[in-house]
PDB file of C-alpha atoms in Angstrom:
ATOM      1  CA  SER A  11     -75.153 -38.738 -85.461  1.00 92.00           C
ATOM      2  CA  LEU A  12     -76.114 -35.030 -85.455  1.00 93.00           C
ATOM      3  CA  SER A  13     -79.699 -35.968 -86.383  1.00 94.00           C
ATOM      4  CA  VAL A  14     -79.960 -38.355 -83.411  1.00 94.00           C
ATOM      5  CA  TRP A  15     -78.541 -35.682 -81.129  1.00 94.00           C
ATOM      6  CA  PHE A  16     -81.028 -33.106 -82.419  1.00 94.00           C
ATOM      7  CA  LEU A  17     -84.019 -35.462 -82.016  1.00 95.00           C
ATOM      8  CA  ILE A  18     -83.046 -36.279 -78.423  1.00 94.00           C
ATOM      9  CA  ASN A  19     -82.745 -32.591 -77.575  1.00 92.00           C
ATOM     10  CA  THR A  20     -86.069 -31.635 -79.221  1.00 92.00           C
ATOM     11  CA  ASN A  21     -88.203 -34.609 -78.190  1.00 93.00           C
ATOM     12  CA  LYS A  22     -88.096 -35.564 -74.476  1.00 90.00           C
ATOM     13  CA  ASN A  23     -89.745 -38.943 -75.316  1.00 93.00           C
ATOM     14  CA  PHE A  24     -87.401 -39.797 -78.186  1.00 95.00           C
ATOM     15  CA  ILE A  25     -85.042 -42.164 -76.288  1.00 94.00           C
ATOM     16  CA  ARG A  26     -87.901 -44.013 -74.661  1.00 92.00           C
ATOM     17  CA  ASN A  27     -89.817 -44.390 -77.902  1.00 94.00           C
ATOM     18  CA  PHE A  28     -86.682 -45.391 -79.755  1.00 95.00           C
ATOM     19  CA  THR A  29     -85.899 -48.028 -77.103  1.00 94.00           C
ATOM     20  CA  THR A  30     -89.380 -49.439 -77.319  1.00 93.00           C
ATOM     21  CA  SER A  31     -89.199 -49.574 -81.174  1.00 95.00           C
ATOM     22  CA  MET A  32     -85.836 -51.255 -81.035  1.00 94.00           C
ATOM     23  CA  ILE A  33     -87.049 -53.910 -78.562  1.00 94.00           C
ATOM     24  CA  LEU A  34     -89.985 -54.696 -80.828  1.00 95.00           C
ATOM     25  CA  ALA A  35     -87.705 -54.839 -83.869  1.00 95.00           C
ATOM     26  CA  PHE A  36     -85.289 -57.170 -82.084  1.00 94.00           C
ATOM     27  CA  CYS A  37     -88.089 -59.477 -80.865  1.00 94.00           C
ATOM     28  CA  LEU A  38     -89.560 -59.660 -84.352  1.00 96.00           C
ATOM     29  CA  VAL A  39     -86.211 -60.541 -85.933  1.00 96.00           C
ATOM     30  CA  LEU A  40     -85.533 -63.123 -83.220  1.00 96.00           C
ATOM     31  CA  ILE A  41     -88.975 -64.817 -83.473  1.00 96.00           C
ATOM     32  CA  ASP A  42     -88.813 -64.838 -87.283  1.00 96.00           C
ATOM     33  CA  GLY A  43     -85.236 -66.180 -87.265  1.00 95.00           C
ATOM     34  CA  TYR A  44     -85.973 -69.072 -84.957  1.00 95.00           C
ATOM     35  CA  TYR A  45     -89.212 -69.842 -86.825  1.00 95.00           C
ATOM     36  CA  GLN A  46     -87.222 -70.099 -90.027  1.00 94.00           C
ATOM     37  CA  TYR A  47     -84.628 -72.320 -88.402  1.00 93.00           C
ATOM     38  CA  PHE A  48     -87.162 -74.747 -87.009  1.00 92.00           C
ATOM     39  CA  THR A  49     -89.691 -74.816 -89.863  1.00 93.00           C
ATOM     40  CA  GLY A  50     -87.447 -74.155 -92.901  1.00 91.00           C
ATOM     41  CA  PHE A  51     -89.354 -70.994 -93.895  1.00 93.00           C
ATOM     42  CA  ASN A  52     -89.781 -67.573 -92.261  1.00 92.00           C
ATOM     43  CA  PHE A  53     -92.913 -65.409 -92.079  1.00 92.00           C
ATOM     44  CA  PHE A  54     -92.373 -64.228 -95.678  1.00 91.00           C
ATOM     45  CA  ASN A  55     -91.720 -67.768 -97.004  1.00 90.00           C
ATOM     46  CA  ASN A  56     -87.981 -67.269 -97.357  1.00 88.00           C
ATOM     47  CA  GLU A  57     -86.414 -70.732 -97.321  1.00 90.00           C
ATOM     48  CA  TYR A  58     -83.632 -71.899 -94.982  1.00 89.00           C
ATOM     49  CA  LEU A  59     -81.306 -74.286 -96.775  1.00 82.00           C
ATOM     50  CA  GLY A  60     -79.375 -75.407 -93.697  1.00 77.00           C
ATOM     51  CA  ASN A  61     -76.243 -73.321 -94.255  1.00 79.00           C
ATOM     52  CA  ARG A  62     -76.818 -69.650 -93.576  1.00 85.00           C
ATOM     53  CA  LEU A  63     -79.880 -68.037 -92.036  1.00 91.00           C
ATOM     54  CA  SER A  64     -81.229 -64.736 -93.352  1.00 91.00           C
ATOM     55  CA  GLY A  65     -84.614 -64.364 -91.613  1.00 91.00           C
ATOM     56  CA  LEU A  66     -86.400 -61.106 -92.450  1.00 93.00           C
ATOM     57  CA  PHE A  67     -83.470 -59.943 -94.618  1.00 92.00           C
ATOM     58  CA  GLY A  68     -84.334 -62.284 -97.510  1.00 88.00           C
ATOM     59  CA  ASP A  69     -81.364 -62.857 -99.805  1.00 86.00           C
ATOM     60  CA  GLU A  70     -79.144 -60.572 -97.737  1.00 88.00           C
ATOM     61  CA  TYR A  71     -77.254 -62.636 -95.190  1.00 90.00           C
ATOM     62  CA  ILE A  72     -76.871 -59.857 -92.592  1.00 91.00           C
ATOM     63  CA  LEU A  73     -79.053 -61.211 -89.806  1.00 94.00           C
ATOM     64  CA  GLY A  74     -76.143 -61.916 -87.448  1.00 93.00           C
ATOM     65  CA  SER A  75     -74.389 -58.636 -88.251  1.00 93.00           C
ATOM     66  CA  TYR A  76     -77.589 -56.672 -87.584  1.00 94.00           C
ATOM     67  CA  LEU A  77     -78.107 -58.326 -84.196  1.00 95.00           C
ATOM     68  CA  SER A  78     -74.455 -58.300 -83.092  1.00 95.00           C
ATOM     69  CA  ARG A  79     -73.775 -54.649 -83.940  1.00 94.00           C
ATOM     70  CA  LEU A  80     -77.013 -53.266 -82.462  1.00 95.00           C
ATOM     71  CA  PHE A  81     -77.032 -55.482 -79.353  1.00 95.00           C
ATOM     72  CA  PRO A  82     -74.746 -53.240 -77.184  1.00 94.00           C
ATOM     73  CA  ILE A  83     -76.881 -50.215 -78.092  1.00 95.00           C
ATOM     74  CA  LEU A  84     -80.096 -51.994 -77.155  1.00 94.00           C
ATOM     75  CA  PHE A  85     -78.558 -53.339 -73.972  1.00 92.00           C
ATOM     76  CA  GLY A  86     -77.483 -49.797 -72.906  1.00 92.00           C
ATOM     77  CA  LEU A  87     -80.827 -48.287 -73.796  1.00 92.00           C
ATOM     78  CA  MET A  88     -82.695 -50.891 -71.795  1.00 90.00           C
ATOM     79  CA  LEU A  89     -80.423 -50.314 -68.787  1.00 86.00           C
ATOM     80  CA  LEU A  90     -81.044 -46.591 -69.143  1.00 87.00           C
ATOM     81  CA  GLN A  91     -84.839 -46.756 -69.510  1.00 84.00           C
ATOM     82  CA  PHE A  92     -86.040 -49.889 -67.705  1.00 77.00           C
ATOM     83  CA  SER A  93     -83.394 -51.052 -65.243  1.00 67.00           C
ATOM     84  CA  GLN A  94     -85.719 -50.555 -62.192  1.00 70.00           C
ATOM     85  CA  ASN A  95     -88.415 -52.840 -63.630  1.00 72.00           C
ATOM     86  CA  LYS A  96     -87.932 -56.553 -62.785  1.00 76.00           C
ATOM     87  CA  LEU A  97     -89.868 -57.669 -65.887  1.00 78.00           C
ATOM     88  CA  SER A  98     -87.575 -55.544 -68.033  1.00 78.00           C
ATOM     89  CA  ILE A  99     -84.485 -57.188 -66.404  1.00 81.00           C
ATOM     90  CA  ILE A 100     -85.948 -60.567 -67.358  1.00 85.00           C
ATOM     91  CA  LEU A 101     -86.495 -59.264 -70.916  1.00 87.00           C
ATOM     92  CA  ILE A 102     -82.815 -58.110 -71.072  1.00 86.00           C
ATOM     93  CA  PHE A 103     -81.801 -61.599 -69.904  1.00 87.00           C
ATOM     94  CA  MET A 104     -83.963 -63.360 -72.489  1.00 91.00           C
ATOM     95  CA  ILE A 105     -82.991 -61.128 -75.413  1.00 92.00           C
ATOM     96  CA  THR A 106     -79.293 -61.673 -74.616  1.00 91.00           C
ATOM     97  CA  ILE A 107     -79.577 -65.416 -74.607  1.00 92.00           C
ATOM     98  CA  PHE A 108     -81.682 -65.766 -77.730  1.00 94.00           C
ATOM     99  CA  THR A 109     -79.657 -63.154 -79.622  1.00 95.00           C
ATOM    100  CA  GLY A 110     -76.452 -65.141 -79.016  1.00 93.00           C
ATOM    101  CA  GLY A 111     -78.112 -68.373 -80.187  1.00 93.00           C
ATOM    102  CA  LEU A 112     -79.640 -66.886 -83.383  1.00 95.00           C
ATOM    103  CA  ILE A 113     -76.318 -65.194 -84.341  1.00 95.00           C
ATOM    104  CA  TYR A 114     -74.606 -68.566 -84.116  1.00 94.00           C
ATOM    105  CA  ILE A 115     -77.364 -70.241 -86.103  1.00 93.00           C
ATOM    106  CA  SER A 116     -77.093 -67.525 -88.767  1.00 92.00           C
ATOM    107  CA  GLY A 117     -73.697 -68.903 -89.740  1.00 89.00           C
ATOM    108  CA  GLU A 118     -72.024 -65.487 -89.634  1.00 91.00           C
ATOM    109  CA  ARG A 119     -68.705 -66.041 -87.938  1.00 90.00           C
ATOM    110  CA  VAL A 120     -67.648 -62.422 -87.648  1.00 92.00           C
ATOM    111  CA  ALA A 121     -71.015 -61.525 -86.185  1.00 93.00           C
ATOM    112  CA  PHE A 122     -70.651 -64.260 -83.564  1.00 94.00           C
ATOM    113  CA  PHE A 123     -67.237 -62.941 -82.632  1.00 93.00           C
ATOM    114  CA  ASN A 124     -68.661 -59.405 -82.387  1.00 94.00           C
ATOM    115  CA  PHE A 125     -71.445 -60.598 -80.087  1.00 94.00           C
ATOM    116  CA  ILE A 126     -69.099 -62.443 -77.731  1.00 94.00           C
ATOM    117  CA  PHE A 127     -66.588 -59.607 -77.735  1.00 94.00           C
ATOM    118  CA  GLY A 128     -69.267 -57.031 -77.021  1.00 94.00           C
ATOM    119  CA  LEU A 129     -70.961 -59.040 -74.290  1.00 93.00           C
ATOM    120  CA  LEU A 130     -67.659 -59.752 -72.507  1.00 92.00           C
ATOM    121  CA  LEU A 131     -66.814 -56.022 -72.574  1.00 92.00           C
ATOM    122  CA  ILE A 132     -70.258 -55.263 -71.127  1.00 91.00           C
ATOM    123  CA  ILE A 133     -69.672 -57.760 -68.335  1.00 90.00           C
ATOM    124  CA  PHE A 134     -66.208 -56.417 -67.515  1.00 88.00           C
ATOM    125  CA  PHE A 135     -66.872 -52.666 -67.642  1.00 88.00           C
ATOM    126  CA  THR A 136     -70.503 -52.031 -66.624  1.00 86.00           C
ATOM    127  CA  LYS A 137     -71.186 -51.484 -62.917  1.00 81.00           C
ATOM    128  CA  LYS A 138     -74.648 -52.906 -62.655  1.00 74.00           C
ATOM    129  CA  PHE A 139     -76.111 -56.173 -63.849  1.00 71.00           C
ATOM    130  CA  LYS A 140     -72.810 -58.009 -64.102  1.00 78.00           C
ATOM    131  CA  ILE A 141     -74.508 -61.096 -62.738  1.00 80.00           C
ATOM    132  CA  ILE A 142     -77.155 -60.959 -65.451  1.00 79.00           C
ATOM    133  CA  GLY A 143     -74.423 -60.601 -68.109  1.00 81.00           C
ATOM    134  CA  ILE A 144     -72.442 -63.551 -66.745  1.00 87.00           C
ATOM    135  CA  ILE A 145     -75.461 -65.826 -66.424  1.00 88.00           C
ATOM    136  CA  SER A 146     -76.662 -64.811 -69.885  1.00 87.00           C
ATOM    137  CA  PHE A 147     -73.254 -65.541 -71.327  1.00 88.00           C
ATOM    138  CA  LEU A 148     -73.015 -68.973 -69.723  1.00 91.00           C
ATOM    139  CA  ILE A 149     -76.550 -69.947 -70.793  1.00 91.00           C
ATOM    140  CA  SER A 150     -75.869 -68.676 -74.348  1.00 89.00           C
ATOM    141  CA  MET A 151     -72.767 -70.871 -74.474  1.00 90.00           C
ATOM    142  CA  ILE A 152     -74.773 -73.899 -73.335  1.00 92.00           C
ATOM    143  CA  LEU A 153     -77.363 -73.169 -75.993  1.00 90.00           C
ATOM    144  CA  ILE A 154     -74.639 -72.784 -78.667  1.00 91.00           C
ATOM    145  CA  LEU A 155     -72.986 -76.069 -77.651  1.00 91.00           C
ATOM    146  CA  ALA A 156     -76.369 -77.823 -77.945  1.00 91.00           C
ATOM    147  CA  ILE A 157     -76.885 -76.300 -81.415  1.00 89.00           C
ATOM    148  CA  THR A 158     -73.370 -77.322 -82.462  1.00 89.00           C
ATOM    149  CA  TYR A 159     -73.930 -80.994 -81.536  1.00 87.00           C
ATOM    150  CA  SER A 160     -77.470 -81.120 -82.940  1.00 86.00           C
ATOM    151  CA  SER A 161     -76.744 -79.448 -86.275  1.00 85.00           C
ATOM    152  CA  PRO A 162     -73.883 -80.813 -88.439  1.00 85.00           C
ATOM    153  CA  ASN A 163     -74.384 -78.040 -91.012  1.00 86.00           C
ATOM    154  CA  ILE A 164     -73.845 -75.264 -88.482  1.00 87.00           C
ATOM    155  CA  LYS A 165     -70.934 -77.060 -86.888  1.00 85.00           C
ATOM    156  CA  SER A 166     -69.371 -77.524 -90.353  1.00 85.00           C
ATOM    157  CA  ARG A 167     -69.556 -73.820 -91.178  1.00 82.00           C
ATOM    158  CA  MET A 168     -68.779 -72.287 -87.784  1.00 85.00           C
ATOM    159  CA  ILE A 169     -66.039 -74.627 -86.613  1.00 84.00           C
ATOM    160  CA  ASP A 170     -64.781 -77.063 -89.265  1.00 80.00           C
ATOM    161  CA  LYS A 171     -64.671 -74.501 -92.097  1.00 80.00           C
ATOM    162  CA  THR A 172     -62.936 -71.908 -89.888  1.00 80.00           C
ATOM    163  CA  LEU A 173     -60.263 -74.404 -88.869  1.00 78.00           C
ATOM    164  CA  ASN A 174     -59.745 -75.549 -92.447  1.00 79.00           C
ATOM    165  CA  GLN A 175     -59.573 -72.025 -93.937  1.00 74.00           C
ATOM    166  CA  THR A 176     -57.048 -70.841 -91.394  1.00 73.00           C
ATOM    167  CA  ASN A 177     -55.033 -74.104 -91.387  1.00 66.00           C
ATOM    168  CA  LEU A 178     -55.057 -74.105 -87.597  1.00 62.00           C
ATOM    169  CA  LEU A 179     -55.037 -77.917 -87.412  1.00 59.00           C
ATOM    170  CA  THR A 180     -52.185 -78.458 -89.804  1.00 60.00           C
ATOM    171  CA  ASN A 181     -48.565 -78.788 -88.672  1.00 57.00           C
ATOM    172  CA  ASP A 182     -46.960 -77.206 -91.739  1.00 59.00           C
ATOM    173  CA  GLY A 183     -46.821 -73.785 -90.170  1.00 57.00           C
ATOM    174  CA  ASN A 184     -48.734 -72.173 -93.049  1.00 67.00           C
ATOM    175  CA  PHE A 185     -51.282 -70.220 -91.063  1.00 65.00           C
ATOM    176  CA  THR A 186     -53.771 -68.392 -93.250  1.00 71.00           C
ATOM    177  CA  ILE A 187     -55.296 -65.013 -92.357  1.00 70.00           C
ATOM    178  CA  PHE A 188     -58.996 -65.881 -92.269  1.00 71.00           C
ATOM    179  CA  SER A 189     -58.880 -67.685 -95.643  1.00 75.00           C
ATOM    180  CA  LYS A 190     -56.807 -67.860 -98.764  1.00 79.00           C
ATOM    181  CA  ALA A 191     -59.347 -65.658-100.572  1.00 83.00           C
ATOM    182  CA  HIS A 192     -58.978 -62.985 -97.879  1.00 83.00           C
ATOM    183  CA  GLU A 193     -55.211 -63.160 -98.080  1.00 86.00           C
ATOM    184  CA  ASN A 194     -55.302 -62.580-101.849  1.00 88.00           C
ATOM    185  CA  ILE A 195     -57.610 -59.607-101.493  1.00 89.00           C
ATOM    186  CA  PHE A 196     -55.361 -58.172 -98.800  1.00 89.00           C
ATOM    187  CA  SER A 197     -52.338 -58.685-101.062  1.00 89.00           C
ATOM    188  CA  SER A 198     -54.030 -56.875-103.949  1.00 91.00           C
ATOM    189  CA  GLY A 199     -54.963 -54.102-101.555  1.00 90.00           C
ATOM    190  CA  LEU A 200     -51.408 -53.694-100.237  1.00 91.00           C
ATOM    191  CA  ASN A 201     -50.120 -53.421-103.817  1.00 92.00           C
ATOM    192  CA  ILE A 202     -52.552 -50.619-104.468  1.00 92.00           C
ATOM    193  CA  LEU A 203     -51.700 -48.924-101.169  1.00 93.00           C
ATOM    194  CA  ASN A 204     -48.000 -48.904-102.089  1.00 92.00           C
ATOM    195  CA  ASP A 205     -48.762 -46.460-104.919  1.00 91.00           C
ATOM    196  CA  HIS A 206     -51.426 -44.313-103.140  1.00 91.00           C
ATOM    197  CA  ARG A 207     -50.342 -43.985 -99.535  1.00 91.00           C
ATOM    198  CA  LEU A 208     -51.215 -40.382 -98.686  1.00 93.00           C
ATOM    199  CA  PHE A 209     -54.693 -39.774-100.154  1.00 93.00           C
ATOM    200  CA  GLY A 210     -55.704 -43.229-101.478  1.00 92.00           C
ATOM    201  CA  VAL A 211     -57.567 -44.026-104.690  1.00 92.00           C
ATOM    202  CA  GLY A 212     -60.935 -42.602-103.623  1.00 93.00           C
ATOM    203  CA  PRO A 213     -63.912 -44.008-101.673  1.00 92.00           C
ATOM    204  CA  LYS A 214     -65.438 -47.177-103.123  1.00 91.00           C
ATOM    205  CA  LEU A 215     -62.831 -47.333-105.908  1.00 93.00           C
ATOM    206  CA  PHE A 216     -60.983 -50.434-104.689  1.00 92.00           C
ATOM    207  CA  ARG A 217     -63.213 -52.628-106.927  1.00 90.00           C
ATOM    208  CA  PHE A 218     -61.798 -50.965-110.062  1.00 91.00           C
ATOM    209  CA  HIS A 219     -58.127 -50.801-109.126  1.00 90.00           C
ATOM    210  CA  CYS A 220     -57.839 -54.348-107.790  1.00 89.00           C
ATOM    211  CA  ALA A 221     -58.688 -55.649-111.279  1.00 88.00           C
ATOM    212  CA  ASP A 222     -55.704 -53.869-112.745  1.00 86.00           C
ATOM    213  CA  GLU A 223     -53.066 -56.481-113.595  1.00 85.00           C
ATOM    214  CA  LYS A 224     -50.516 -54.205-111.984  1.00 87.00           C
ATOM    215  CA  TYR A 225     -52.066 -54.871-108.559  1.00 88.00           C
ATOM    216  CA  TYR A 226     -54.129 -58.039-109.024  1.00 88.00           C
ATOM    217  CA  VAL A 227     -53.241 -61.190-107.099  1.00 86.00           C
ATOM    218  CA  SER A 228     -55.039 -64.422-107.984  1.00 82.00           C
ATOM    219  CA  GLU A 229     -58.671 -64.162-106.865  1.00 79.00           C
ATOM    220  CA  GLY A 230     -57.726 -60.981-105.080  1.00 81.00           C
ATOM    221  CA  CYS A 231     -60.461 -58.612-106.303  1.00 89.00           C
ATOM    222  CA  SER A 232     -63.763 -57.710-104.686  1.00 88.00           C
ATOM    223  CA  THR A 233     -66.054 -54.737-104.075  1.00 89.00           C
ATOM    224  CA  HIS A 234     -64.003 -53.852-100.987  1.00 89.00           C
ATOM    225  CA  PRO A 235     -60.887 -55.149 -99.151  1.00 90.00           C
ATOM    226  CA  HIS A 236     -62.949 -56.829 -96.307  1.00 89.00           C
ATOM    227  CA  ASN A 237     -61.102 -54.901 -93.544  1.00 91.00           C
ATOM    228  CA  ILE A 238     -62.056 -51.426 -92.411  1.00 93.00           C
ATOM    229  CA  TYR A 239     -58.562 -50.047 -91.898  1.00 94.00           C
ATOM    230  CA  LEU A 240     -57.088 -51.536 -95.042  1.00 93.00           C
ATOM    231  CA  GLN A 241     -60.046 -50.111 -96.967  1.00 94.00           C
ATOM    232  CA  LEU A 242     -59.552 -46.705 -95.414  1.00 95.00           C
ATOM    233  CA  LEU A 243     -55.856 -46.742 -96.140  1.00 95.00           C
ATOM    234  CA  ILE A 244     -56.395 -47.815 -99.799  1.00 94.00           C
ATOM    235  CA  GLU A 245     -59.384 -45.541-100.533  1.00 94.00           C
ATOM    236  CA  THR A 246     -58.695 -42.478 -98.341  1.00 95.00           C
ATOM    237  CA  GLY A 247     -54.991 -42.868 -97.616  1.00 94.00           C
ATOM    238  CA  ILE A 248     -53.167 -42.080 -94.388  1.00 95.00           C
ATOM    239  CA  ILE A 249     -54.940 -38.681 -94.211  1.00 95.00           C
ATOM    240  CA  GLY A 250     -58.397 -40.270 -94.162  1.00 94.00           C
ATOM    241  CA  THR A 251     -57.479 -43.184 -91.823  1.00 95.00           C
ATOM    242  CA  ILE A 252     -55.844 -41.204 -88.986  1.00 96.00           C
ATOM    243  CA  PRO A 253     -59.162 -39.739 -87.600  1.00 95.00           C
ATOM    244  CA  VAL A 254     -60.751 -43.231 -87.341  1.00 94.00           C
ATOM    245  CA  ILE A 255     -57.661 -44.730 -85.679  1.00 95.00           C
ATOM    246  CA  ALA A 256     -57.525 -41.759 -83.281  1.00 96.00           C
ATOM    247  CA  LEU A 257     -61.190 -42.404 -82.373  1.00 94.00           C
ATOM    248  CA  LEU A 258     -60.480 -46.092 -81.771  1.00 94.00           C
ATOM    249  CA  PHE A 259     -57.644 -45.300 -79.400  1.00 94.00           C
ATOM    250  CA  PHE A 260     -59.521 -42.500 -77.627  1.00 93.00           C
ATOM    251  CA  LEU A 261     -62.597 -44.629 -76.941  1.00 93.00           C
ATOM    252  CA  SER A 262     -60.421 -47.604 -75.902  1.00 92.00           C
ATOM    253  CA  TYR A 263     -58.599 -45.261 -73.471  1.00 90.00           C
ATOM    254  CA  MET A 264     -61.872 -44.005 -72.020  1.00 89.00           C
ATOM    255  CA  LEU A 265     -63.134 -47.521 -71.530  1.00 89.00           C
ATOM    256  CA  PHE A 266     -59.890 -48.692 -69.927  1.00 86.00           C
ATOM    257  CA  MET A 267     -59.789 -45.707 -67.542  1.00 83.00           C
ATOM    258  CA  ASN A 268     -63.207 -46.680 -66.317  1.00 79.00           C
ATOM    259  CA  PHE A 269     -61.982 -50.111 -65.172  1.00 71.00           C
ATOM    260  CA  SER A 270     -62.313 -50.824 -61.440  1.00 61.00           C
ATOM    261  CA  PHE A 271     -58.645 -51.321 -60.703  1.00 58.00           C
ATOM    262  CA  ILE A 272     -57.744 -47.784 -61.892  1.00 58.00           C
ATOM    263  CA  SER A 273     -57.178 -45.366 -59.048  1.00 53.00           C
ATOM    264  CA  TYR A 274     -60.386 -43.528 -58.073  1.00 57.00           C
ATOM    265  CA  LYS A 275     -58.572 -40.232 -58.603  1.00 57.00           C
ATOM    266  CA  TYR A 276     -57.867 -40.988 -62.318  1.00 55.00           C
ATOM    267  CA  ARG A 277     -60.898 -43.106 -63.161  1.00 59.00           C
ATOM    268  CA  LYS A 278     -63.296 -41.928 -65.821  1.00 66.00           C
ATOM    269  CA  HIS A 279     -66.793 -41.907 -64.443  1.00 79.00           C
ATOM    270  CA  LEU A 280     -68.840 -43.249 -67.331  1.00 87.00           C
ATOM    271  CA  SER A 281     -72.420 -44.442 -66.870  1.00 89.00           C
ATOM    272  CA  ASP A 282     -73.351 -47.929 -67.940  1.00 89.00           C
ATOM    273  CA  PHE A 283     -75.294 -46.429 -70.865  1.00 92.00           C
ATOM    274  CA  GLN A 284     -72.172 -44.564 -72.061  1.00 93.00           C
ATOM    275  CA  ILE A 285     -70.082 -47.700 -71.673  1.00 93.00           C
ATOM    276  CA  CYS A 286     -72.480 -49.707 -73.807  1.00 94.00           C
ATOM    277  CA  LEU A 287     -72.443 -47.031 -76.537  1.00 95.00           C
ATOM    278  CA  ILE A 288     -68.604 -46.926 -76.573  1.00 95.00           C
ATOM    279  CA  ILE A 289     -68.591 -50.763 -76.784  1.00 95.00           C
ATOM    280  CA  ALA A 290     -71.039 -50.639 -79.750  1.00 95.00           C
ATOM    281  CA  ILE A 291     -68.578 -48.293 -81.603  1.00 95.00           C
ATOM    282  CA  LEU A 292     -65.539 -50.379 -80.654  1.00 95.00           C
ATOM    283  CA  VAL A 293     -67.242 -53.590 -81.878  1.00 94.00           C
ATOM    284  CA  SER A 294     -67.751 -51.967 -85.307  1.00 92.00           C
ATOM    285  CA  LEU A 295     -64.239 -50.530 -85.400  1.00 93.00           C
ATOM    286  CA  PHE A 296     -62.379 -53.656 -84.166  1.00 93.00           C
ATOM    287  CA  PRO A 297     -59.388 -53.926 -86.552  1.00 90.00           C
ATOM    288  CA  PHE A 298     -58.466 -57.622 -86.597  1.00 88.00           C
ATOM    289  CA  ILE A 299     -61.431 -59.255 -88.282  1.00 88.00           C
ATOM    290  CA  PRO A 300     -63.038 -59.162 -91.767  1.00 88.00           C
ATOM    291  CA  SER A 301     -65.616 -56.444 -92.114  1.00 88.00           C
ATOM    292  CA  ASN A 302     -68.199 -54.974 -94.441  1.00 87.00           C
ATOM    293  CA  SER A 303     -67.411 -51.964 -96.614  1.00 89.00           C
ATOM    294  CA  PHE A 304     -66.971 -48.840 -94.473  1.00 90.00           C
ATOM    295  CA  PHE A 305     -69.023 -46.861 -97.046  1.00 88.00           C
ATOM    296  CA  ASN A 306     -71.865 -49.369 -97.295  1.00 82.00           C
ATOM    297  CA  ASN A 307     -75.256 -47.706 -96.694  1.00 79.00           C
ATOM    298  CA  TRP A 308     -76.817 -49.785 -93.910  1.00 86.00           C
ATOM    299  CA  ILE A 309     -73.564 -50.516 -92.093  1.00 88.00           C
ATOM    300  CA  SER A 310     -72.786 -46.777 -92.056  1.00 88.00           C
ATOM    301  CA  ILE A 311     -76.039 -46.151 -90.221  1.00 89.00           C
ATOM    302  CA  ILE A 312     -75.036 -48.646 -87.538  1.00 91.00           C
ATOM    303  CA  TYR A 313     -71.532 -47.098 -87.298  1.00 91.00           C
ATOM    304  CA  PHE A 314     -72.871 -43.607 -86.609  1.00 92.00           C
ATOM    305  CA  LEU A 315     -76.072 -44.401 -84.669  1.00 94.00           C
ATOM    306  CA  PRO A 316     -74.404 -44.817 -81.213  1.00 95.00           C
ATOM    307  CA  VAL A 317     -72.257 -41.731 -81.796  1.00 94.00           C
ATOM    308  CA  GLY A 318     -75.360 -39.478 -81.701  1.00 94.00           C
ATOM    309  CA  PHE A 319     -76.493 -40.941 -78.388  1.00 95.00           C
ATOM    310  CA  LEU A 320     -72.940 -40.660 -76.980  1.00 94.00           C
ATOM    311  CA  ILE A 321     -72.535 -37.015 -77.991  1.00 93.00           C
ATOM    312  CA  ASN A 322     -75.873 -36.143 -76.425  1.00 93.00           C
ATOM    313  CA  SER A 323     -74.945 -38.006 -73.211  1.00 91.00           C
ATOM    314  CA  PHE A 324     -71.648 -36.138 -72.820  1.00 88.00           C
ATOM    315  CA  TYR A 325     -73.149 -32.773 -73.815  1.00 87.00           C
ATOM    316  CA  SER A 326     -76.020 -33.178 -71.317  1.00 82.00           C
ATOM    317  CA  GLU A 327     -73.534 -33.912 -68.517  1.00 70.00           C
ATOM    318  CA  GLU A 328     -71.555 -30.759 -69.286  1.00 63.00           C
ATOM    319  CA  LYS A 329     -74.746 -28.716 -69.491  1.00 61.00           C
ATOM    320  CA  ASN A 330     -75.910 -29.962 -66.093  1.00 57.00           C
ATOM    321  CA  ILE A 331     -72.523 -29.102 -64.587  1.00 49.00           C
ATOM    322  CA  ASP A 332     -72.568 -25.608 -66.045  1.00 51.00           C
ATOM    323  CA  GLU A 333     -76.145 -24.977 -64.733  1.00 50.00           C
ATOM    324  CA  LYS A 334     -75.110 -26.050 -61.215  1.00 50.00           C
TER     325      LYS A 334
END
């Protein structure tokens, strides 16, 4: 975050160059992903077996997560840099539609939720281009419905498997949190937490403690607990979790206070760029879905990337006010 802030302050073309690079990266990932879906192989000959799509990421099935978590940042950067250009507005429109479709095709259910959640927040809270967001959302949903009906494999994973794992269609009242495997991991994690509430067991050490028969629940061990806040509580304790929860509530408050029905006197005057950055952070910190390890290398980069842009944005505003 501090490195991004430093680069923006020392290089006046950094944001524009970064935006251009990010657009090219997104387009490359999208083209390669759709090519793999339709032909069975991507540009590097990675095979698509009809279940989950990886695209340029090879044997790492993070295509959907990459797109969904970076999408609000890219959307904000494009609004900041190119919103006056009609061709750029069309590009925003096209990237939004094809991103939603490819995330769904990737078979990553959490990533698909993140994309829908982020796009709806962008539609509700940004001031400009609401119409573009709404139309993009509707067309994305039509594309996704078409994919669902044309691909039994994708429908099976995204809809049927989700309903079966959570027992939503049964009448026995035994609702499952995400899946039985997730429930067992959460149970093992809660057993560990009960003995290490204040400071936790240490970052990235869940994998060792969950195997201890004292804490282990059937099939309840993994490299991480699959939920950010449970992981933070287990590995860093209450002391390490409070700052992240405080950030979640603070950013949620800022976003809520920017809503149009709030009295003008009390409303927070955030730019659309700032709103998109806050949404990117909130998507990553959303508490009620499975998640990657908080201390994972590539996901940490995505967590902290929008923070640097946001710090610079707020700092620049304060600096301009002081100069005036």
